[in-house]
């Protein structure tokens, strides 16, 4: 189906200048030249696209001839990145349908191995394999995931092209898998996470047949590489709709395959802390994104894994370990298990552990303790985490308030605040009491 310019809302003023340059240059070189995927979907809805993806019938080598600033990436399926300063326009050749055998993780080139530069030998091999990888525009549409993601905007006549009923589904607010949902999730289990992400972000309904196999096939996520899972998890929870996403993941039984220990702790916890702490952490992430503030995966993972770490730490403390050692051991154990599912790069797992470690230092405010903590480079994130814990009943609200005040005042007043601490409030009686209370209620 072709939707002419007059019957859809996409105007060129909403498309980035660099994307337009790429589209026109390809067209002028005689190639098919279209926008596709999320950007067309978002433009049709009147949203601002995150990035612009271009497809063409030009082969990767031909794309490179048209653009001096293009770099070919990907080993198996090669595509071009056209660089304009910080903006990258991705240009892909139409892809054909996979041969009889399935072609798993067809889009994994966007992730892990897509970053790598192919060697000369790999490029030769890729060129030889090209003839059965590339296809027509219609074939390209059929191997995309959801109908609303398979719309094309053609720069030749400014029309939108729809092979799979995506325009109608967009109008009705429906996410529908192209082809047989069961088979397409098997082909690439990450599509289960994608459908949830789009449902949360767009507020769309997952069409029943598209939703049905998810519960049964969720376990296939265990076979996805932890590196790709990390990228997907960031997209899930740093997209601005993490509260809705989290709820949908749990509704469809997928959350357990992302954070198994967290799922277990949600079932065993007795005071409702993680149930409240997690949504609060996610809500604050969404708010920050909405306000244009930066968000850090370290904080996200600190929130997701805190409850399993805390439970394990309590056990070790009961067995007689000092709390800082117990925390270190618990963090090691929980992180080791978690990395089998989602590989968290060191640059995030390290600050995540610091956020946890500082939680133990907040109650110790005597002498120079408080001043020193204030200067710690992870203070701000750790303080935000303390506030979250307090708001969800997992830490003493008076302690959080004390730290809030402590930051706002001058050095002289700080000294007065520290001096005003009685030995009883300066130590950690509240936490100790609370901890014993939680453990007491646990069976066994
Ligand atoms: P976003 O707004 O998050 O960028 P998007 O739809 O653009 O959403 P991308 O991951 O950028 O998602 O992928 C671009 C397009 O590539 C998708 O719209 C879809 O057509 C296709 N695609 C991406 N991943 C897959 C997949 N796993 N299986 C099939 N098609 C996919
Ligand atoms: Mg995109």
CSV table of C-alpha atoms and ligand atoms in Angstrom, one decimal:
chain,number,residue,atom,x,y,z
A,1,UNK,CA,0.0,0.0,0.0
A,2,UNK,CA,1.2,3.5,-0.8
A,3,UNK,CA,0.2,6.5,1.3
A,4,UNK,CA,0.8,9.6,-0.7
A,5,UNK,CA,2.3,12.7,0.7
A,6,UNK,CA,-1.0,14.4,1.3
A,7,UNK,CA,-2.3,11.6,3.4
A,8,UNK,CA,0.4,11.2,6.1
A,9,UNK,CA,1.9,13.7,8.5
A,10,UNK,CA,5.6,13.3,7.7
A,11,UNK,CA,7.2,16.5,6.6
A,12,UNK,CA,10.8,17.0,5.7
A,13,UNK,CA,11.2,19.7,8.3
A,14,UNK,CA,11.0,16.9,11.0
A,15,UNK,CA,13.9,14.9,9.4
A,16,UNK,CA,17.5,15.7,10.4
A,17,UNK,CA,19.5,17.6,7.8
A,18,UNK,CA,22.1,14.9,7.7
A,19,UNK,CA,19.5,12.1,7.0
A,20,UNK,CA,18.1,14.2,4.2
A,21,UNK,CA,21.5,14.7,2.7
A,22,UNK,CA,22.1,11.0,2.7
A,23,UNK,CA,18.6,10.3,1.2
A,24,UNK,CA,19.1,12.8,-1.6
A,25,UNK,CA,22.6,11.8,-2.4
A,26,UNK,CA,21.6,8.1,-2.8
A,27,UNK,CA,18.6,9.1,-4.9
A,28,UNK,CA,20.7,11.4,-7.1
A,29,UNK,CA,23.1,8.5,-7.6
A,30,UNK,CA,20.2,6.5,-9.0
A,31,UNK,CA,19.5,4.2,-6.1
A,32,UNK,CA,16.4,3.5,-4.1
A,33,UNK,CA,16.5,5.7,-1.0
A,34,UNK,CA,14.2,5.4,2.0
A,35,UNK,CA,13.8,6.0,5.7
A,36,UNK,CA,12.7,2.9,7.6
A,37,UNK,CA,12.0,1.6,11.1
A,38,UNK,CA,11.6,3.5,14.3
A,39,UNK,CA,12.1,6.9,12.7
A,40,UNK,CA,9.2,6.5,10.3
A,41,UNK,CA,7.0,5.0,13.1
A,42,UNK,CA,7.8,7.9,15.4
A,43,UNK,CA,7.4,10.6,12.6
A,44,UNK,CA,4.0,9.1,11.8
A,45,UNK,CA,3.0,9.5,15.4
A,46,UNK,CA,4.3,13.0,15.6
A,47,UNK,CA,7.2,12.1,17.9
A,48,UNK,CA,10.8,13.2,17.5
A,49,UNK,CA,12.9,10.2,16.3
A,50,UNK,CA,15.9,9.1,18.2
A,51,UNK,CA,17.9,8.4,15.1
A,52,UNK,CA,17.4,7.9,11.4
A,53,UNK,CA,17.9,4.6,9.5
A,54,UNK,CA,18.2,4.6,5.7
A,55,UNK,CA,17.7,1.7,3.4
A,56,UNK,CA,18.7,1.4,-0.2
A,57,UNK,CA,19.2,-1.1,-3.0
A,58,UNK,CA,22.9,0.1,-3.3
A,59,UNK,CA,25.4,-2.5,-2.1
A,60,UNK,CA,27.7,-1.6,0.7
A,61,UNK,CA,30.6,-0.9,-1.7
A,62,UNK,CA,28.3,1.3,-3.8
A,63,UNK,CA,27.3,3.2,-0.6
A,64,UNK,CA,30.9,3.8,0.2
A,65,UNK,CA,31.5,5.2,-3.3
A,66,UNK,CA,28.7,7.7,-2.8
A,67,UNK,CA,29.8,8.8,0.7
A,68,UNK,CA,33.4,9.6,1.5
A,69,UNK,CA,32.4,9.7,5.2
A,70,UNK,CA,31.0,6.2,5.2
A,71,UNK,CA,32.4,3.3,7.1
A,72,UNK,CA,31.3,-0.3,6.6
A,73,UNK,CA,30.7,-2.2,9.7
A,74,UNK,CA,29.4,-5.7,10.6
A,75,UNK,CA,30.8,-9.0,9.6
A,76,UNK,CA,27.9,-11.1,8.4
A,77,UNK,CA,25.6,-8.4,7.3
A,78,UNK,CA,27.5,-5.3,6.3
A,79,UNK,CA,26.0,-1.9,6.5
A,80,UNK,CA,27.4,1.6,6.3
A,81,UNK,CA,27.7,4.3,9.0
A,82,UNK,CA,27.8,7.7,7.4
A,83,UNK,CA,29.4,10.1,9.9
A,84,UNK,CA,28.5,13.8,10.3
A,85,UNK,CA,30.4,14.9,13.4
A,86,UNK,CA,28.6,13.2,16.2
A,87,UNK,CA,25.5,12.2,14.2
A,88,UNK,CA,25.7,8.8,12.5
A,89,UNK,CA,23.2,7.9,9.8
A,90,UNK,CA,23.0,4.1,9.3
A,91,UNK,CA,22.6,3.0,5.7
A,92,UNK,CA,21.7,-0.6,5.0
A,93,UNK,CA,21.1,-2.5,1.8
A,94,UNK,CA,17.6,-4.2,1.5
A,95,UNK,CA,17.9,-7.6,3.1
A,96,UNK,CA,16.3,-10.8,1.8
A,97,UNK,CA,14.5,-13.4,3.7
A,98,UNK,CA,16.7,-15.9,5.5
A,99,UNK,CA,17.3,-19.2,3.7
A,100,UNK,CA,15.4,-22.3,4.7
A,101,UNK,CA,17.4,-22.5,8.0
A,102,UNK,CA,16.7,-19.8,10.4
A,103,UNK,CA,19.0,-16.8,10.7
A,104,UNK,CA,19.2,-16.1,14.4
A,105,UNK,CA,20.0,-12.7,15.9
A,106,UNK,CA,19.7,-11.2,12.4
A,107,UNK,CA,20.1,-7.8,13.9
A,108,UNK,CA,22.9,-8.6,16.3
A,109,UNK,CA,25.1,-6.7,13.9
A,110,UNK,CA,23.7,-3.6,15.4
A,111,UNK,CA,25.1,-4.7,18.7
A,112,UNK,CA,28.2,-6.6,19.7
A,113,UNK,CA,29.9,-7.6,16.5
A,114,UNK,CA,28.5,-4.6,14.5
A,115,UNK,CA,31.1,-2.4,16.2
A,116,UNK,CA,34.0,-4.3,14.9
A,117,UNK,CA,35.8,-3.4,11.6
A,118,UNK,CA,35.7,-6.4,9.3
A,119,UNK,CA,39.1,-7.7,8.1
A,120,UNK,CA,39.9,-7.8,4.4
A,121,UNK,CA,39.3,-11.6,4.4
A,122,UNK,CA,36.0,-11.1,6.2
A,123,UNK,CA,34.9,-8.5,3.7
A,124,UNK,CA,35.7,-10.8,0.8
A,125,UNK,CA,33.8,-13.6,2.4
A,126,UNK,CA,30.9,-11.3,3.2
A,127,UNK,CA,30.9,-10.1,-0.5
A,128,UNK,CA,30.6,-13.7,-1.6
A,129,UNK,CA,27.8,-14.3,0.8
A,130,UNK,CA,26.0,-11.1,-0.2
A,131,UNK,CA,24.0,-12.6,-3.1
A,132,UNK,CA,21.8,-14.6,-0.7
A,133,UNK,CA,21.6,-11.9,2.0
A,134,UNK,CA,20.3,-9.0,0.0
A,135,UNK,CA,16.8,-8.9,-1.3
A,136,UNK,CA,14.0,-6.7,-2.5
A,137,UNK,CA,12.3,-4.0,-0.6
A,138,UNK,CA,9.3,-6.2,0.1
A,139,UNK,CA,11.5,-9.0,1.4
A,140,UNK,CA,13.3,-6.4,3.6
A,141,UNK,CA,9.9,-5.4,5.0
A,142,UNK,CA,8.9,-9.0,5.8
A,143,UNK,CA,12.0,-9.7,7.9
A,144,UNK,CA,11.5,-6.8,10.2
A,145,UNK,CA,9.9,-7.4,13.6
A,146,UNK,CA,6.6,-5.6,14.0
A,147,UNK,CA,4.3,-4.1,11.4
A,148,UNK,CA,4.7,-0.6,12.8
A,149,UNK,CA,8.5,-0.9,12.4
A,150,UNK,CA,8.3,-1.8,8.7
A,151,UNK,CA,7.1,1.4,7.2
A,152,UNK,CA,9.2,3.2,4.6
A,153,UNK,CA,9.4,6.9,3.7
A,154,UNK,CA,10.4,7.3,0.1
A,155,UNK,CA,12.4,10.4,-0.7
A,156,UNK,CA,11.5,10.1,-4.5
A,157,UNK,CA,7.8,11.0,-4.0
A,158,UNK,CA,7.6,11.6,-0.2
A,159,UNK,CA,5.1,8.7,0.1
A,160,UNK,CA,5.0,6.1,2.9
A,161,UNK,CA,5.1,2.5,1.7
A,162,UNK,CA,3.5,-0.2,3.7
A,163,UNK,CA,3.7,-3.9,2.9
A,164,UNK,CA,2.4,-5.4,6.1
A,165,UNK,CA,-0.5,-3.3,7.4
A,166,UNK,CA,1.8,-1.2,9.7
A,167,UNK,CA,-0.1,2.1,9.0
A,168,UNK,CA,-3.3,0.6,10.2
A,169,UNK,CA,-1.8,-0.9,13.3
A,170,UNK,CA,-0.2,2.4,14.0
A,171,UNK,CA,-3.6,4.1,13.8
A,172,UNK,CA,-5.1,1.4,16.2
A,173,UNK,CA,-2.1,1.4,18.6
A,174,UNK,CA,-1.3,-2.3,18.1
A,175,UNK,CA,2.0,-4.1,18.0
A,176,UNK,CA,1.8,-7.1,15.7
A,177,UNK,CA,4.6,-9.4,14.8
A,178,UNK,CA,5.2,-9.9,11.1
A,179,UNK,CA,4.8,-13.6,10.2
A,180,UNK,CA,4.4,-16.4,12.8
A,181,UNK,CA,5.1,-14.9,16.2
A,182,UNK,CA,6.3,-18.2,17.7
A,183,UNK,CA,8.8,-18.8,14.9
A,184,UNK,CA,10.0,-15.2,14.9
A,185,UNK,CA,10.7,-15.2,18.7
A,186,UNK,CA,12.6,-18.4,18.3
A,187,UNK,CA,14.6,-16.9,15.5
A,188,UNK,CA,15.5,-14.0,17.8
A,189,UNK,CA,14.3,-14.0,21.4
A,190,UNK,CA,15.3,-10.4,21.9
A,191,UNK,CA,12.1,-9.5,20.0
A,192,UNK,CA,10.2,-10.4,23.2
A,193,UNK,CA,12.0,-7.6,24.9
A,194,UNK,CA,11.5,-5.3,22.0
A,195,UNK,CA,7.8,-5.7,21.9
A,196,UNK,CA,7.5,-4.9,25.6
A,197,UNK,CA,9.8,-1.9,25.2
A,198,UNK,CA,7.6,-0.5,22.3
A,199,UNK,CA,4.4,-1.3,24.2
A,200,UNK,CA,5.6,0.7,27.2
A,201,UNK,CA,7.0,3.6,25.1
A,202,UNK,CA,4.2,4.0,22.7
A,203,UNK,CA,1.4,2.9,25.1
A,204,UNK,CA,0.3,0.4,22.5
A,205,UNK,CA,-1.4,-2.9,23.0
A,206,UNK,CA,0.4,-6.1,22.1
A,207,UNK,CA,-1.9,-8.0,19.7
A,208,UNK,CA,-3.0,-11.3,21.4
A,209,UNK,CA,-1.3,-13.7,19.0
A,210,UNK,CA,1.9,-11.6,19.3
A,211,UNK,CA,1.7,-11.7,23.1
A,212,UNK,CA,0.6,-15.4,23.5
A,213,UNK,CA,4.0,-17.2,22.9
A,214,UNK,CA,6.0,-14.9,25.2
A,215,UNK,CA,5.3,-16.7,28.5
A,216,UNK,CA,6.3,-20.1,27.0
A,217,UNK,CA,9.4,-18.8,25.1
A,218,UNK,CA,10.8,-16.4,27.7
A,219,UNK,CA,13.4,-18.9,28.7
A,220,UNK,CA,15.1,-18.5,25.3
A,221,UNK,CA,16.4,-15.2,26.6
A,222,UNK,CA,18.9,-17.3,28.6
A,223,UNK,CA,20.6,-18.2,25.3
A,224,UNK,CA,21.2,-14.6,24.2
A,225,UNK,CA,24.7,-13.3,24.7
A,226,UNK,CA,25.1,-11.3,28.0
A,227,UNK,CA,26.7,-8.5,26.0
A,228,UNK,CA,23.6,-8.1,23.8
A,229,UNK,CA,21.4,-8.4,26.9
A,230,UNK,CA,23.2,-5.5,28.5
A,231,UNK,CA,22.5,-3.3,25.5
A,232,UNK,CA,18.9,-4.3,25.5
A,233,UNK,CA,18.5,-3.8,29.2
A,234,UNK,CA,19.8,-0.2,28.9
A,235,UNK,CA,17.3,0.4,26.1
A,236,UNK,CA,14.5,-1.0,28.2
A,237,UNK,CA,15.3,1.1,31.3
A,238,UNK,CA,16.9,4.2,30.0
A,239,UNK,CA,14.2,4.9,27.4
A,240,UNK,CA,12.1,7.2,29.7
A,241,UNK,CA,9.3,4.6,30.3
A,242,UNK,CA,11.0,2.3,32.7
A,243,UNK,CA,8.2,2.0,35.2
A,244,UNK,CA,5.7,0.8,32.5
A,245,UNK,CA,8.5,-1.4,31.0
A,246,UNK,CA,9.2,-3.1,34.3
A,247,UNK,CA,5.5,-3.8,34.9
A,248,UNK,CA,5.1,-5.3,31.5
A,249,UNK,CA,8.2,-7.4,31.8
A,250,UNK,CA,6.8,-8.9,35.0
A,251,UNK,CA,3.3,-9.3,33.5
A,252,UNK,CA,4.7,-11.3,30.7
A,253,UNK,CA,7.0,-13.4,32.9
A,254,UNK,CA,10.2,-12.0,31.3
A,255,UNK,CA,11.8,-10.2,34.3
A,256,UNK,CA,13.0,-13.4,35.9
A,257,UNK,CA,15.2,-14.0,32.8
A,258,UNK,CA,16.9,-10.7,33.2
A,259,UNK,CA,17.3,-10.5,37.0
A,260,UNK,CA,16.7,-14.0,38.4
A,261,UNK,CA,18.0,-13.2,41.9
A,262,UNK,CA,15.9,-10.0,42.0
A,263,UNK,CA,12.8,-11.9,41.0
A,264,UNK,CA,13.5,-14.4,43.8
A,265,UNK,CA,14.0,-11.6,46.3
A,266,UNK,CA,10.7,-10.1,45.3
A,267,UNK,CA,9.0,-13.4,46.2
A,268,UNK,CA,10.8,-13.9,49.5
A,269,UNK,CA,11.1,-10.4,50.9
A,270,UNK,CA,8.8,-9.7,53.8
A,271,UNK,CA,8.7,-6.0,54.2
A,272,UNK,CA,7.9,-5.0,50.7
A,273,UNK,CA,11.1,-3.0,50.3
A,274,UNK,CA,12.1,-4.0,46.8
A,275,UNK,CA,8.6,-3.9,45.6
A,276,UNK,CA,8.6,-0.2,46.5
A,277,UNK,CA,12.3,0.6,46.0
A,278,UNK,CA,12.5,-0.6,42.4
A,279,UNK,CA,9.5,1.3,41.0
A,280,UNK,CA,10.7,4.4,42.9
A,281,UNK,CA,14.2,4.0,41.5
A,282,UNK,CA,12.8,3.6,38.0
A,283,UNK,CA,10.3,6.5,38.4
A,284,UNK,CA,13.2,8.8,39.4
A,285,UNK,CA,15.2,7.6,36.3
A,286,UNK,CA,12.2,8.5,34.1
A,287,UNK,CA,11.9,11.9,35.7
A,288,UNK,CA,15.6,12.7,35.3
A,289,UNK,CA,15.4,11.7,31.6
A,290,UNK,CA,12.3,13.8,31.2
A,291,UNK,CA,14.2,16.8,32.7
A,292,UNK,CA,17.1,16.2,30.4
A,293,UNK,CA,19.4,15.1,33.2
A,294,UNK,CA,22.0,12.4,32.8
A,295,UNK,CA,21.3,8.9,34.1
A,296,UNK,CA,23.9,6.2,35.0
A,297,UNK,CA,23.5,2.5,34.5
A,298,UNK,CA,25.5,2.0,37.8
A,299,UNK,CA,22.5,3.5,39.7
A,300,UNK,CA,20.0,1.3,37.8
A,301,UNK,CA,21.9,-1.9,38.5
A,302,UNK,CA,22.5,-0.8,42.1
A,303,UNK,CA,18.7,-0.6,42.5
A,304,UNK,CA,18.0,-3.9,40.7
A,305,UNK,CA,20.5,-6.0,42.6
A,306,UNK,CA,20.4,-4.3,46.0
A,307,UNK,CA,17.8,-6.6,47.6
A,308,UNK,CA,19.5,-9.9,46.7
A,309,UNK,CA,22.8,-8.4,47.9
A,310,UNK,CA,21.2,-7.1,51.1
A,311,UNK,CA,19.6,-10.5,51.9
A,312,UNK,CA,22.9,-12.3,51.3
A,313,UNK,CA,24.7,-9.8,53.4
A,314,UNK,CA,22.3,-10.1,56.3
A,315,UNK,CA,22.9,-13.9,56.3
A,316,UNK,CA,26.7,-13.4,56.4
A,317,UNK,CA,26.4,-10.9,59.2
A,318,UNK,CA,24.3,-13.3,61.2
A,319,UNK,CA,27.0,-15.9,60.7
A,320,UNK,CA,29.4,-13.4,62.3
A,321,UNK,CA,31.0,-11.5,59.5
A,322,UNK,CA,31.7,-7.8,59.7
A,323,UNK,CA,29.2,-5.9,57.6
A,324,UNK,CA,31.7,-4.4,55.2
A,325,UNK,CA,33.2,-7.8,54.5
A,326,UNK,CA,29.7,-9.3,54.3
A,327,UNK,CA,28.7,-6.7,51.7
A,328,UNK,CA,31.8,-7.4,49.6
A,329,UNK,CA,31.2,-11.1,49.6
A,330,UNK,CA,27.5,-10.7,48.9
A,331,UNK,CA,28.2,-8.3,46.0
A,332,UNK,CA,30.7,-10.8,44.6
A,333,UNK,CA,28.3,-13.7,44.7
A,334,UNK,CA,25.3,-11.8,43.3
A,335,UNK,CA,27.3,-10.1,40.6
A,336,UNK,CA,28.9,-13.4,39.5
A,337,UNK,CA,25.5,-15.0,39.0
A,338,UNK,CA,24.1,-11.9,37.3
A,339,UNK,CA,26.9,-11.6,34.8
A,340,UNK,CA,25.8,-14.9,33.3
A,341,UNK,CA,22.7,-13.2,32.1
A,342,UNK,CA,23.7,-9.6,31.6
A,343,UNK,CA,27.3,-8.6,31.3
A,344,UNK,CA,27.7,-5.4,33.3
A,345,UNK,CA,30.9,-3.6,32.2
A,346,UNK,CA,33.4,-2.8,35.0
A,347,UNK,CA,32.9,0.9,34.4
A,348,UNK,CA,29.4,0.5,35.7
A,349,UNK,CA,29.7,-2.4,38.2
A,350,UNK,CA,32.5,-0.6,40.0
A,351,UNK,CA,30.5,2.5,40.8
A,352,UNK,CA,27.5,0.3,41.5
A,353,UNK,CA,29.5,-1.4,44.3
A,354,UNK,CA,30.6,2.0,45.6
A,355,UNK,CA,27.0,3.1,45.9
A,356,UNK,CA,26.3,0.1,48.0
A,357,UNK,CA,29.4,0.4,50.1
A,358,UNK,CA,28.6,4.0,50.9
A,359,UNK,CA,25.2,2.9,52.3
A,360,UNK,CA,27.1,1.4,55.2
A,361,UNK,CA,29.0,4.6,55.8
A,362,UNK,CA,26.1,7.0,56.0
A,363,UNK,CA,25.2,6.2,59.6
A,364,UNK,CA,28.9,6.7,60.7
A,365,UNK,CA,29.0,10.4,60.9
A,366,UNK,CA,31.2,11.1,63.9
A,367,UNK,CA,34.5,12.9,63.8
A,368,UNK,CA,35.6,13.5,60.2
A,369,UNK,CA,33.4,10.7,58.9
A,370,UNK,CA,30.6,12.8,57.5
A,371,UNK,CA,32.9,15.5,55.9
A,372,UNK,CA,34.9,12.8,54.2
A,373,UNK,CA,31.9,11.0,52.9
A,374,UNK,CA,30.6,14.3,51.4
A,375,UNK,CA,33.8,14.5,49.3
A,376,UNK,CA,33.5,11.0,48.0
A,377,UNK,CA,33.1,11.1,44.2
A,378,UNK,CA,30.1,8.7,44.5
A,379,UNK,CA,28.5,10.7,47.2
A,380,UNK,CA,25.7,12.1,45.1
A,381,UNK,CA,24.6,8.8,43.6
A,382,UNK,CA,24.9,7.1,47.0
A,383,UNK,CA,22.9,9.8,48.7
A,384,UNK,CA,20.1,9.6,46.0
A,385,UNK,CA,20.1,5.8,46.7
A,386,UNK,CA,19.8,6.4,50.5
A,387,UNK,CA,16.9,8.7,49.9
A,388,UNK,CA,15.2,6.0,47.8
A,389,UNK,CA,15.8,3.5,50.6
A,390,UNK,CA,14.4,5.8,53.2
A,391,UNK,CA,11.3,6.6,51.0
A,392,UNK,CA,10.6,2.9,50.7
A,393,UNK,CA,11.0,2.1,54.3
A,394,UNK,CA,14.4,0.4,54.0
A,395,UNK,CA,16.4,3.1,55.7
A,396,UNK,CA,15.9,5.5,58.5
A,397,UNK,CA,14.2,8.7,57.1
A,398,UNK,CA,15.8,10.8,59.8
A,399,UNK,CA,19.2,9.7,58.5
A,400,UNK,CA,18.4,10.7,55.0
A,401,UNK,CA,17.1,14.1,56.2
A,402,UNK,CA,20.2,14.6,58.3
A,403,UNK,CA,22.3,14.2,55.1
A,404,UNK,CA,20.0,16.4,53.1
A,405,UNK,CA,20.5,19.2,55.6
A,406,UNK,CA,24.2,18.5,56.0
A,407,UNK,CA,24.8,19.2,52.3
A,408,UNK,CA,22.9,22.5,52.3
A,409,UNK,CA,24.8,24.3,55.1
A,410,UNK,CA,28.2,25.8,55.5
A,411,UNK,CA,31.3,24.1,57.1
A,412,UNK,CA,30.9,25.7,60.5
A,413,UNK,CA,27.3,24.6,60.8
A,414,UNK,CA,28.3,21.1,59.6
A,415,UNK,CA,30.7,20.8,62.6
A,416,UNK,CA,27.8,21.8,64.9
A,417,UNK,CA,25.6,19.1,63.3
A,418,UNK,CA,28.2,16.4,63.9
A,419,UNK,CA,28.8,17.6,67.4
A,420,UNK,CA,25.1,17.5,68.1
A,421,UNK,CA,25.0,13.8,67.3
A,422,UNK,CA,24.7,11.7,70.5
A,423,UNK,CA,26.7,8.5,70.5
A,424,UNK,CA,23.4,6.6,70.1
A,425,UNK,CA,22.3,8.3,66.9
A,426,UNK,CA,25.8,8.4,65.5
A,427,UNK,CA,26.2,4.7,65.6
A,428,UNK,CA,23.8,2.4,63.7
A,429,UNK,CA,21.2,1.2,66.2
A,430,UNK,CA,18.3,1.7,63.7
A,431,UNK,CA,19.7,-0.4,61.0
A,432,UNK,CA,20.7,-3.1,63.3
A,433,UNK,CA,17.3,-3.3,64.8
A,434,UNK,CA,15.7,-3.3,61.4
A,435,UNK,CA,18.0,-6.0,60.1
A,436,UNK,CA,17.2,-8.3,63.0
A,437,UNK,CA,13.5,-7.7,62.4
A,438,UNK,CA,13.7,-8.7,58.8
A,439,UNK,CA,15.8,-11.8,59.4
A,440,UNK,CA,13.5,-12.9,62.3
A,441,UNK,CA,10.6,-13.2,60.0
A,442,UNK,CA,12.4,-15.3,57.5
A,443,UNK,CA,11.6,-19.0,57.8
A,444,UNK,CA,14.3,-21.3,59.2
B,1,LIG,P1,14.1,2.8,18.5
B,1,LIG,O1,13.2,3.9,18.6
B,1,LIG,O2,14.4,2.2,19.9
B,1,LIG,O3,15.4,3.1,17.8
B,1,LIG,P2,13.6,1.1,16.3
B,1,LIG,O4,12.4,0.5,15.8
B,1,LIG,O5,14.3,2.1,15.4
B,1,LIG,O6,13.3,1.7,17.7
B,1,LIG,P3,16.1,-0.2,16.1
B,1,LIG,O7,16.7,-1.2,17.0
B,1,LIG,O8,16.8,1.1,15.9
B,1,LIG,O9,14.6,0.0,16.6
B,1,LIG,O10,16.0,-1.0,14.7
B,1,LIG,C1,15.6,-0.3,13.5
B,1,LIG,C2,14.6,-1.2,12.7
B,1,LIG,O11,15.3,-2.5,12.4
B,1,LIG,C3,13.4,-1.7,13.5
B,1,LIG,O12,12.4,-0.7,13.4
B,1,LIG,C4,13.0,-2.9,12.8
B,1,LIG,O13,12.4,-2.7,11.6
B,1,LIG,C5,14.3,-3.6,12.5
B,1,LIG,N1,14.8,-4.5,13.6
B,1,LIG,C6,15.6,-4.1,14.6
B,1,LIG,N2,15.8,-5.2,15.4
B,1,LIG,C7,15.1,-6.2,14.9
B,1,LIG,C8,15.0,-7.6,15.2
B,1,LIG,N3,15.6,-8.1,16.3
B,1,LIG,N4,14.3,-8.4,14.4
B,1,LIG,C9,13.7,-7.9,13.3
B,1,LIG,N5,13.8,-6.6,12.9
B,1,LIG,C10,14.5,-5.8,13.7
B,2,LIG,MG1,16.2,3.2,15.7
